[in-house]
Coordinates of C-alpha atoms in Angstrom, one line a residue:
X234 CA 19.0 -24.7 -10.8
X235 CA 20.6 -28.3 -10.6
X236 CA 18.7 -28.9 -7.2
X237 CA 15.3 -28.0 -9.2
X238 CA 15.7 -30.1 -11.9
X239 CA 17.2 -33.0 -9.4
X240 CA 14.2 -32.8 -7.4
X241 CA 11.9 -33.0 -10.4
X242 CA 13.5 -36.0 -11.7
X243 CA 13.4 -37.5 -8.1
X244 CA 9.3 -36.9 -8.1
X245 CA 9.1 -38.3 -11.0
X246 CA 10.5 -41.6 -9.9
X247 CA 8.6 -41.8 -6.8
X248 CA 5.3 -41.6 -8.7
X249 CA 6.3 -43.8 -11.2
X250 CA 6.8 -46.2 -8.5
X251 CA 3.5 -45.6 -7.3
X252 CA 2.3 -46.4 -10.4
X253 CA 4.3 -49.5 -11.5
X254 CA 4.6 -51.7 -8.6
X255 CA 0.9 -52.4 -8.1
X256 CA 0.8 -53.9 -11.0
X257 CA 4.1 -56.0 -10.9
X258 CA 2.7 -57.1 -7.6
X259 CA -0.5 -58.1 -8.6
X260 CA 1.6 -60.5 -11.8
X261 CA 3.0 -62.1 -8.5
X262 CA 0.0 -62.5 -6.8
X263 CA -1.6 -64.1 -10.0
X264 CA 1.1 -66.5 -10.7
X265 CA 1.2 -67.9 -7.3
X266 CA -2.9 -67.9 -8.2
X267 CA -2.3 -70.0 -11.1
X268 CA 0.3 -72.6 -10.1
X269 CA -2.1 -73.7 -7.3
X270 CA -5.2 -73.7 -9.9
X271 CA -3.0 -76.4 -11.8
X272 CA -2.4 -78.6 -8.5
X273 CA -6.3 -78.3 -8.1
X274 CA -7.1 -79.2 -12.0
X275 CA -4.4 -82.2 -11.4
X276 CA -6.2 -83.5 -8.3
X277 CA -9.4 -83.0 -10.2
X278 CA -8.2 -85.3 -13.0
X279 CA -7.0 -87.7 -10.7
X280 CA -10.7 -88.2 -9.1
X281 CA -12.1 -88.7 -12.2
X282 CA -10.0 -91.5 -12.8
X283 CA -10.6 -92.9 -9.7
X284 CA -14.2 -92.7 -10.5
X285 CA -13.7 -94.2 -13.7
X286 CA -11.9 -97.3 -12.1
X287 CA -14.7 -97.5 -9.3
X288 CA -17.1 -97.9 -12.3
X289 CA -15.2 -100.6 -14.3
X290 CA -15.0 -103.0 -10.7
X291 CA -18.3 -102.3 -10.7
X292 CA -17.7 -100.9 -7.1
X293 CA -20.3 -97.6 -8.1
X294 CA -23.3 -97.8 -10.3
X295 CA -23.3 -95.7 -13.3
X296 CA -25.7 -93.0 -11.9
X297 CA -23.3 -93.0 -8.7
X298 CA -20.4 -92.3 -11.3
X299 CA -22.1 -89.0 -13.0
X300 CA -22.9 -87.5 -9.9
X301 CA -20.0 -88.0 -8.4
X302 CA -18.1 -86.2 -11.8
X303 CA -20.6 -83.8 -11.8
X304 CA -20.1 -82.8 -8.2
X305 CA -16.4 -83.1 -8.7
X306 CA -17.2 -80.1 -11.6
X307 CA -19.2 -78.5 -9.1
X308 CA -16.1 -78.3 -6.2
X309 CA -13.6 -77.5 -9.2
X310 CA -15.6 -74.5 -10.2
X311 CA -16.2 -73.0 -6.6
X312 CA -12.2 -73.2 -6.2
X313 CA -11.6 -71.8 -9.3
X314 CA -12.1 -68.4 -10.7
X315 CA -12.3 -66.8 -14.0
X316 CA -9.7 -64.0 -12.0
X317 CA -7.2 -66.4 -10.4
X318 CA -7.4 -68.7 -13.3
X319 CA -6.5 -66.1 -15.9
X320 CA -2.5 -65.5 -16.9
X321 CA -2.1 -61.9 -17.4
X322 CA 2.1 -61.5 -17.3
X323 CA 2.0 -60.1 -20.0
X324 CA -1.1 -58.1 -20.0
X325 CA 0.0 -56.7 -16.4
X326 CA 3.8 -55.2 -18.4
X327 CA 1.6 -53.8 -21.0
X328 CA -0.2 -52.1 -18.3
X329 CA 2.8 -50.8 -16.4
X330 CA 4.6 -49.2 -19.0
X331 CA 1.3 -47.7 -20.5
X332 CA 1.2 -46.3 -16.5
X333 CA 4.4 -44.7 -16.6
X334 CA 4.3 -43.5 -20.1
X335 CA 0.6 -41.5 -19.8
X336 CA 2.2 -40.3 -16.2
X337 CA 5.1 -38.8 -18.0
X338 CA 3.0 -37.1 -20.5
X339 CA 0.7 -35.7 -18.3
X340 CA 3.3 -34.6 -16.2
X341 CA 5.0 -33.1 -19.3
X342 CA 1.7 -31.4 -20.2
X343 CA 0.6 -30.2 -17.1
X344 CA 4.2 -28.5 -16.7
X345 CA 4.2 -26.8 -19.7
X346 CA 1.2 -24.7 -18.4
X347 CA 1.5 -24.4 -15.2
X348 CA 5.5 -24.7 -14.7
X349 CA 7.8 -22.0 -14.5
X350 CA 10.5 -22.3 -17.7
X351 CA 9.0 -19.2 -19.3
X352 CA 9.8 -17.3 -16.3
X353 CA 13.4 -18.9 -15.8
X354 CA 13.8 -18.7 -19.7
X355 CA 13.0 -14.7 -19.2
X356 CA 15.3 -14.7 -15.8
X357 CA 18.3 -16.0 -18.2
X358 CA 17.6 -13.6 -20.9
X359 CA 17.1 -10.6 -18.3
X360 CA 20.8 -11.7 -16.9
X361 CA 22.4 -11.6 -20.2
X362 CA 20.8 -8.3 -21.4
X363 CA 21.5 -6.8 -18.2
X364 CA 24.8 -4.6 -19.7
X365 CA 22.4 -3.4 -22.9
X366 CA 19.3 -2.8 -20.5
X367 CA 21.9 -0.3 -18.5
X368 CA 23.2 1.6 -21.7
X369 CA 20.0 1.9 -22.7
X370 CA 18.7 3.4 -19.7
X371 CA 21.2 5.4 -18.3
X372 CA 23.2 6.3 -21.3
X373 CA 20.3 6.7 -23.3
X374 CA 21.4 4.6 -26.1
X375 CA 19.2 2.9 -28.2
X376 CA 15.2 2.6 -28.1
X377 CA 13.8 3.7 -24.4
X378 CA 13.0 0.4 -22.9
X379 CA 9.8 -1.2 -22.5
X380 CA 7.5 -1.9 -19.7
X381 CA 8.2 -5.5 -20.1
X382 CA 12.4 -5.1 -20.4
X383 CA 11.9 -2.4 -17.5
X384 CA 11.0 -5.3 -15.5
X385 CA 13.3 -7.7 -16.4
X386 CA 16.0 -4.9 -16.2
X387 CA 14.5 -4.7 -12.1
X388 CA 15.0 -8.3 -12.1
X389 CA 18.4 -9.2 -13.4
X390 CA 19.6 -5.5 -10.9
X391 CA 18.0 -7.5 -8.1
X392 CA 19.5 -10.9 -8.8
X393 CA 23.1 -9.2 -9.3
X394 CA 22.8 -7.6 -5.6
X395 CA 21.5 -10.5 -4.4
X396 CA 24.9 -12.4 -5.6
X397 CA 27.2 -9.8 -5.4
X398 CA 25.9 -8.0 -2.1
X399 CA 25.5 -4.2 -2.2
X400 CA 26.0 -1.9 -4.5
X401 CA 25.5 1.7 -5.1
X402 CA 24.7 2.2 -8.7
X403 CA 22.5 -1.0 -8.7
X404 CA 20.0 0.2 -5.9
X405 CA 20.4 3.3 -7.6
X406 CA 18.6 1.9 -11.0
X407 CA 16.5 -0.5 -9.3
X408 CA 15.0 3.2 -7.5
X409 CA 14.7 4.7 -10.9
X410 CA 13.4 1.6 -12.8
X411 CA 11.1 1.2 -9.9
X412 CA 9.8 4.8 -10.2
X413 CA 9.2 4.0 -14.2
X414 CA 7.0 0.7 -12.8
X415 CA 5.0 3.3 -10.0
X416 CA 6.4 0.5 -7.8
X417 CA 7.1 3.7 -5.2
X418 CA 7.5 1.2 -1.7
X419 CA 10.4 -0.5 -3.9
X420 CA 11.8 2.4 -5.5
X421 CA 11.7 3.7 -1.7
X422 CA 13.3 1.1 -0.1
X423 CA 15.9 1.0 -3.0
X424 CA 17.5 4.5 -2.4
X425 CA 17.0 3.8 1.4
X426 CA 20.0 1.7 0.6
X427 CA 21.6 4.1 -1.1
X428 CA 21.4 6.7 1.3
X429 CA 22.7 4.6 3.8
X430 CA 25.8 4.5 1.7
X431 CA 26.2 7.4 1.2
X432 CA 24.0 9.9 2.6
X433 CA 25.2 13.1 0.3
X434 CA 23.9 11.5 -2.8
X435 CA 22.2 14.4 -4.9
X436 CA 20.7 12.4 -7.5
X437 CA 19.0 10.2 -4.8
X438 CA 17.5 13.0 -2.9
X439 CA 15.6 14.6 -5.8
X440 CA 15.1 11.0 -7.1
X441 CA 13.5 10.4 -3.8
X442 CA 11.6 13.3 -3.1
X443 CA 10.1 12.7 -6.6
X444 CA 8.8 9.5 -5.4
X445 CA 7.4 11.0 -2.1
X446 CA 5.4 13.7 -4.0
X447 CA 4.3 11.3 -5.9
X448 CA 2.5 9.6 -3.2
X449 CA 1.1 13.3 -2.1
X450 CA 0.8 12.7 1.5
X451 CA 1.5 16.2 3.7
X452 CA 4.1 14.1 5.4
X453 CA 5.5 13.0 2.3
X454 CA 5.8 16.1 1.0
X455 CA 7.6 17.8 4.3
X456 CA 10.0 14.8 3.9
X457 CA 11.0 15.5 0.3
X458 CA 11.5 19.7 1.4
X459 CA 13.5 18.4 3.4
X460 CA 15.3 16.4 1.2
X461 CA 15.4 19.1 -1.5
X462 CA 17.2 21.4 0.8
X463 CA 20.1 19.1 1.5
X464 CA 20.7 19.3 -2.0
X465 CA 20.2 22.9 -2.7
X466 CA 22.5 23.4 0.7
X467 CA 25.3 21.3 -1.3
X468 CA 24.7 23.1 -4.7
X469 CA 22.3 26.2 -4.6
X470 CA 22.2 26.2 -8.9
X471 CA 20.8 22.8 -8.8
X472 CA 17.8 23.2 -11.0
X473 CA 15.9 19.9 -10.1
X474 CA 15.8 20.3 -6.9
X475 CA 14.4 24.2 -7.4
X476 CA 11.7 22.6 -9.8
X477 CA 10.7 20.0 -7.3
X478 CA 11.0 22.6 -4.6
X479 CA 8.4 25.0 -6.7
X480 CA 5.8 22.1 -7.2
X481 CA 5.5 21.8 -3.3
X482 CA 5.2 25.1 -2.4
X483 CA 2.9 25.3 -5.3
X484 CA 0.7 22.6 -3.6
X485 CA 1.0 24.0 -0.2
X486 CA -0.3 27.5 -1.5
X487 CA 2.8 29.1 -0.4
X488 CA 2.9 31.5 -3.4
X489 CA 5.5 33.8 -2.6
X490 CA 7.9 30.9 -2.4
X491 CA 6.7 29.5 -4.9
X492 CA 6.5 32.1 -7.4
X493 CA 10.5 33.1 -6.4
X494 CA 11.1 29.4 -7.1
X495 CA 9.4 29.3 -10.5
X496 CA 11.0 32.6 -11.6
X497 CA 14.9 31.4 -10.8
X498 CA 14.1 28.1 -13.3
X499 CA 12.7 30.3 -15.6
X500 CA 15.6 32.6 -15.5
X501 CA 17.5 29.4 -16.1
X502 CA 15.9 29.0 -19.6
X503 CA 15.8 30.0 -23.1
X504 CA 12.8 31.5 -24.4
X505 CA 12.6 28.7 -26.9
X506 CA 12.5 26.2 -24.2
X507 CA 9.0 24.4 -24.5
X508 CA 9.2 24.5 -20.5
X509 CA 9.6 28.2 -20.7
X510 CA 6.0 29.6 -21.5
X511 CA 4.2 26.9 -19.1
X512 CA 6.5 28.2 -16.0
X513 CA 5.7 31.6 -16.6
X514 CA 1.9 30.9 -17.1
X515 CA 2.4 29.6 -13.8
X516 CA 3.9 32.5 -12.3
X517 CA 1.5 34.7 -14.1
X518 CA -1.5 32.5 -12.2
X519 CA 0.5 32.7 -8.8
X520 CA 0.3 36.7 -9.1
X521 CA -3.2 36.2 -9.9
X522 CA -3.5 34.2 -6.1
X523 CA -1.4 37.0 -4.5
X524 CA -3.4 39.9 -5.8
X525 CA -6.6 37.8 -4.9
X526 CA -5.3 37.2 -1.2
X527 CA -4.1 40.7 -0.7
X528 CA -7.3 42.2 -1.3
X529 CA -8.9 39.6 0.9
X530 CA -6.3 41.3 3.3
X531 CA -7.2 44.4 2.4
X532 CA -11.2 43.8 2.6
X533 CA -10.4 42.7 6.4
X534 CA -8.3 45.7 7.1
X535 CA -11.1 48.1 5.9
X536 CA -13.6 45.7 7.9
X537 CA -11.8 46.7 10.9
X538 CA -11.2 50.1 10.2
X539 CA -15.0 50.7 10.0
X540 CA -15.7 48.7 12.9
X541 CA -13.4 50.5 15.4
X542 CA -14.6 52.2 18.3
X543 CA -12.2 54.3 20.4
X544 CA -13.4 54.5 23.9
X545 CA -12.5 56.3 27.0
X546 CA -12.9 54.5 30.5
X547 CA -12.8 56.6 33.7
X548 CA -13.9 55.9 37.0
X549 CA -16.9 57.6 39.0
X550 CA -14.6 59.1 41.8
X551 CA -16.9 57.6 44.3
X552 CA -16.7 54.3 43.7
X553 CA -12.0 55.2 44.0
X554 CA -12.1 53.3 47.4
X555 CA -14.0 50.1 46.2
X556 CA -11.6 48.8 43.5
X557 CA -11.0 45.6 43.8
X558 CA -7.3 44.7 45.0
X559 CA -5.2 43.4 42.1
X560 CA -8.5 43.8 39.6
X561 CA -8.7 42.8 35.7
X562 CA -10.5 45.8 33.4
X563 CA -12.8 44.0 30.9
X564 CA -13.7 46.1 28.1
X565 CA -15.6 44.9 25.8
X566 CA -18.7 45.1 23.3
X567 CA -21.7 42.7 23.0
X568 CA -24.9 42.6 20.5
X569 CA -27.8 44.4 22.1
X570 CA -29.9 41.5 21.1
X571 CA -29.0 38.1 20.5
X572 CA -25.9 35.8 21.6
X573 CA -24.8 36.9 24.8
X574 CA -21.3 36.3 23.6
X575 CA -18.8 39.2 23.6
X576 CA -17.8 40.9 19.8
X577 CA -15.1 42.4 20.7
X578 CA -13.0 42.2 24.2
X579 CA -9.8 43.8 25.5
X580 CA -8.5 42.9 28.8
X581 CA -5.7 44.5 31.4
X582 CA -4.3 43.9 34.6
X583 CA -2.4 47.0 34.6
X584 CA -4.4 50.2 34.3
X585 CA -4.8 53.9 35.6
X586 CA -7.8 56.1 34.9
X587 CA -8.5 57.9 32.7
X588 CA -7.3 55.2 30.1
X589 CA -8.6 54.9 26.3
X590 CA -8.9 51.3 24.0
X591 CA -10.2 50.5 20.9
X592 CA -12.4 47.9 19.9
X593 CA -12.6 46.4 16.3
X594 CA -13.3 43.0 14.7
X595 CA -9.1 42.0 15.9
X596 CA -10.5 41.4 19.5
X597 CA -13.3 39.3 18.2
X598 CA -12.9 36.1 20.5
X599 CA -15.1 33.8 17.8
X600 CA -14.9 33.7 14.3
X601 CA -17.6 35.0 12.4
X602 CA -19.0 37.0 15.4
X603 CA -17.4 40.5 15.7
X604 CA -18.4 43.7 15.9
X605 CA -18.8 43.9 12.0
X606 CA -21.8 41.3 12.2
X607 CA -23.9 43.5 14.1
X608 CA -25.9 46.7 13.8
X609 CA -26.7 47.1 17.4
X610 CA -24.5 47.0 20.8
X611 CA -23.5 47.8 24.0
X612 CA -20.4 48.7 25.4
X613 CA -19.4 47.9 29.1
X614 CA -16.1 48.4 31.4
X615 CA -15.9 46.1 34.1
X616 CA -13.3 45.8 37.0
X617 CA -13.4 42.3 38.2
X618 CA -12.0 40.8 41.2
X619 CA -11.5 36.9 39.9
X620 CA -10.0 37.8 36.2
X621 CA -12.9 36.4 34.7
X622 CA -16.2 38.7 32.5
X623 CA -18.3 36.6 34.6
X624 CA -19.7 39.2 37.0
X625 CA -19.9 38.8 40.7
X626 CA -21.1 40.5 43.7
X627 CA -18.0 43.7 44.8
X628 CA -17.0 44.6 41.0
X629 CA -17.5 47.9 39.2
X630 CA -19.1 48.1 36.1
X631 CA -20.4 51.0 33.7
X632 CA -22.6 50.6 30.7
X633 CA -23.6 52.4 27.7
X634 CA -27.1 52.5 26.3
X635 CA -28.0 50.6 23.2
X636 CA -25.9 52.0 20.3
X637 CA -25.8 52.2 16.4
X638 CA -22.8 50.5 15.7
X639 CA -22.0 52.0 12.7
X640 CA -22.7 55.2 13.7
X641 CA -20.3 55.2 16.6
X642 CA -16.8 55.8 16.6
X643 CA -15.9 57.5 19.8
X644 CA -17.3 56.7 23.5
X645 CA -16.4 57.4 26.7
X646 CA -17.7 55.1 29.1
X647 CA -17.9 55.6 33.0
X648 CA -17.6 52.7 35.4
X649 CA -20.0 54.0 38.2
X650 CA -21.7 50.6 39.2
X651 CA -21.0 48.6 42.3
X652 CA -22.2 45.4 41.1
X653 CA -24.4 44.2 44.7

């Protein structure tokens, strides 16, 4: 603070100087000026005497005389001028210290709105409310604090560890006063420090995981479960942590996690709780998402109970000696018209004839085409040589006809095709 206002004053001296000198020089200037205009107005005065004796000897004419005093005028005024000729000491003192003075006050002015006293005024008061601006907020004594004491409160916590080095509690509140000020990257970095400290802190793990689900990031929020279980490792009770824990399985649309979360806190409260009846309209919607997604499930499950087709696969007994050594079986089910893409496919590599499968919309190998999405198929068994449906010349294949698919539920299918 010292150095500041030592520097200021220093600043101010050097442009005075600027100021001043130029105009103490120029008085030096001008009275060497003068002096020598007297020496020139004394020789001038001496000519005309001269003159004036060459005139009574009779030595010049009269008309001789006045020209030569008129161009002795003449000379005198080329030599002088009105500048060199004028005394302005005093003038040029006046003019200095008028200088410095409007330099001063423009300095003055200028730091009063551009300078920084308010802020170092507020800095001072921020240090010396520090202690109330703690009871205040941790002790919860007094008035809650206001946006503008919040952030002197950050700034006197961050001036104190920047004199006194690290400390625990401080970067504690600083986190928390940061959270109040959405400052999230400080409040962050500030129970970094804590954790580093002391790695086991409760308070700054749910603190922390606060801030990260604040930010909303999927990343974020794996971090703070993370967090959340440390602390609920350490004390299994701790209602925060559940709470916090609810609210991301809530967002990740893991219901059934988070409608057990929701139900311990709200076994944890009084009816007369105002939290009380918003939890269990939460729960209440959650059941709503379950019974939603388990008839979805059971929608898909009746799907593919209508869609299944048990077939039987046997072999034409002529075609026993040309099986391909170490062959794949393809079964699989295809739309009589339209993409060539299989609906439904089951593969083996270890088979015996007779052998039965079943096809339904689980062996579909795209989304959204299955045998469900179709009206008519085929159905073909196919032992292949290279493990691939792509047929080539030496594998066996059998076909059916073009079927209703809804109004088949059984099929046996003969493999009696030796693919040329």
């Amino acid at each position: 603070m010292a150095l500041m206002w030592a520097s200021f004053v220093l600043l101010t001296l050097v442009a005075l100087l600027f100021v001043v000198v130029p105009f103490f020089k120029r008085e030096r200037i001008q009275r060497l000026d003068h002096n020598a205009n007297s020496e020139l107005i004394r020789i001038y005065h001496q000519r005309l005497d001269e003159l004036k004796a060459d005139l009574d000897n009779q030595r010049i004419d009269a008309q001789m005389h006045d020209e030569s005093v008129i161009e002795q005028k003449r000379r005198l005024l080329n030599e002088l001028s009105p500048e060199k000729a004028l005394n302005s000491k005093g003038n040029n003192r006046i003019f200095a210290l008028t200088g410095a003075g409007f330099l001063i006050v423009l300095t003055a002015i200028f730091y009063g709105y551009t300078g920084s006293q308010q802020q170092i005024k507020g800095w001072h008061d921020a240090m010396a409310n520090l202690k109330s601006y703690g009871e205040r907020a941790v002790m919860q004594d007094g008035e809650p604090l206001t946006p503008n004491e919040l952030q002197a409160f950050a700034l006197a916590l961050r001036t104190k560890l920047d004199q006194s080095g690290d400390d625990e509690v401080a970067w504690m509140l600083l986190g928390r006063v940061a959270m109040s000020l959405n400052e999230f990257d400080m409040a962050m970095q500030s129970f970094d420090k804590v954790l580093k400290m002391n790695p086991d802190n409760k308070q700054v793990l749910i603190s922390y995981s606060q801030v990260l689900l604040m930010e909303g990031s999927d990343a974020n929020m794996s971090r703070a479960a993370t967090m959340l279980s440390r602390v609920l490792k350490a004390e299994p009770t701790n209602i925060d942590a559940i709470s916090l824990l609810a609210l991301i399985a809530y967002e990740r649309k893991d219901w059934l996690q988070a409608k057990t979360a929701f139900e311990v806190l709200l076994a944890s409260m009084q009816q007369n709780d105002p939290r009380y009846s918003m939890i269990a309209e939460r729960i209440a919607e959650i059941d709503a998402h379950l019974n939603n997604e388990q008839q979805v499930t059971n929608t898909k499950l009746a799907e593919a109970s209508n869609s299944e087709i048990s077939i039987t696969v046997d072999l034409d007994s002529a075609l026993a000696d040309s099986q391909p050594q170490n062959g794949t079986l393809f079964v699989f089910a295809k739309a009589a018209s339209g993409p060539q893409m299989p609906l439904a496919v089951v593969k083996m590599t270890e088979y015996s004839f007779p052998l039965t499968v079943t096809l339904s919309d689980t062996n579909a190998m795209v989304e959204g085409l299955n045998l469900s999405s179709v009206d008519k198929i085929i159905l073909t068994a196919r032992l292949s040589k290279d493990a691939t449906v792509v047929t080539s010349s030496g594998e066996l294949e059998g076909k059916s006809d073009v079927l209703e698919r809804a109004n088949v539920k059984e099929y046996s299918l003969l493999i009696n095709e030796l693919i040329p």
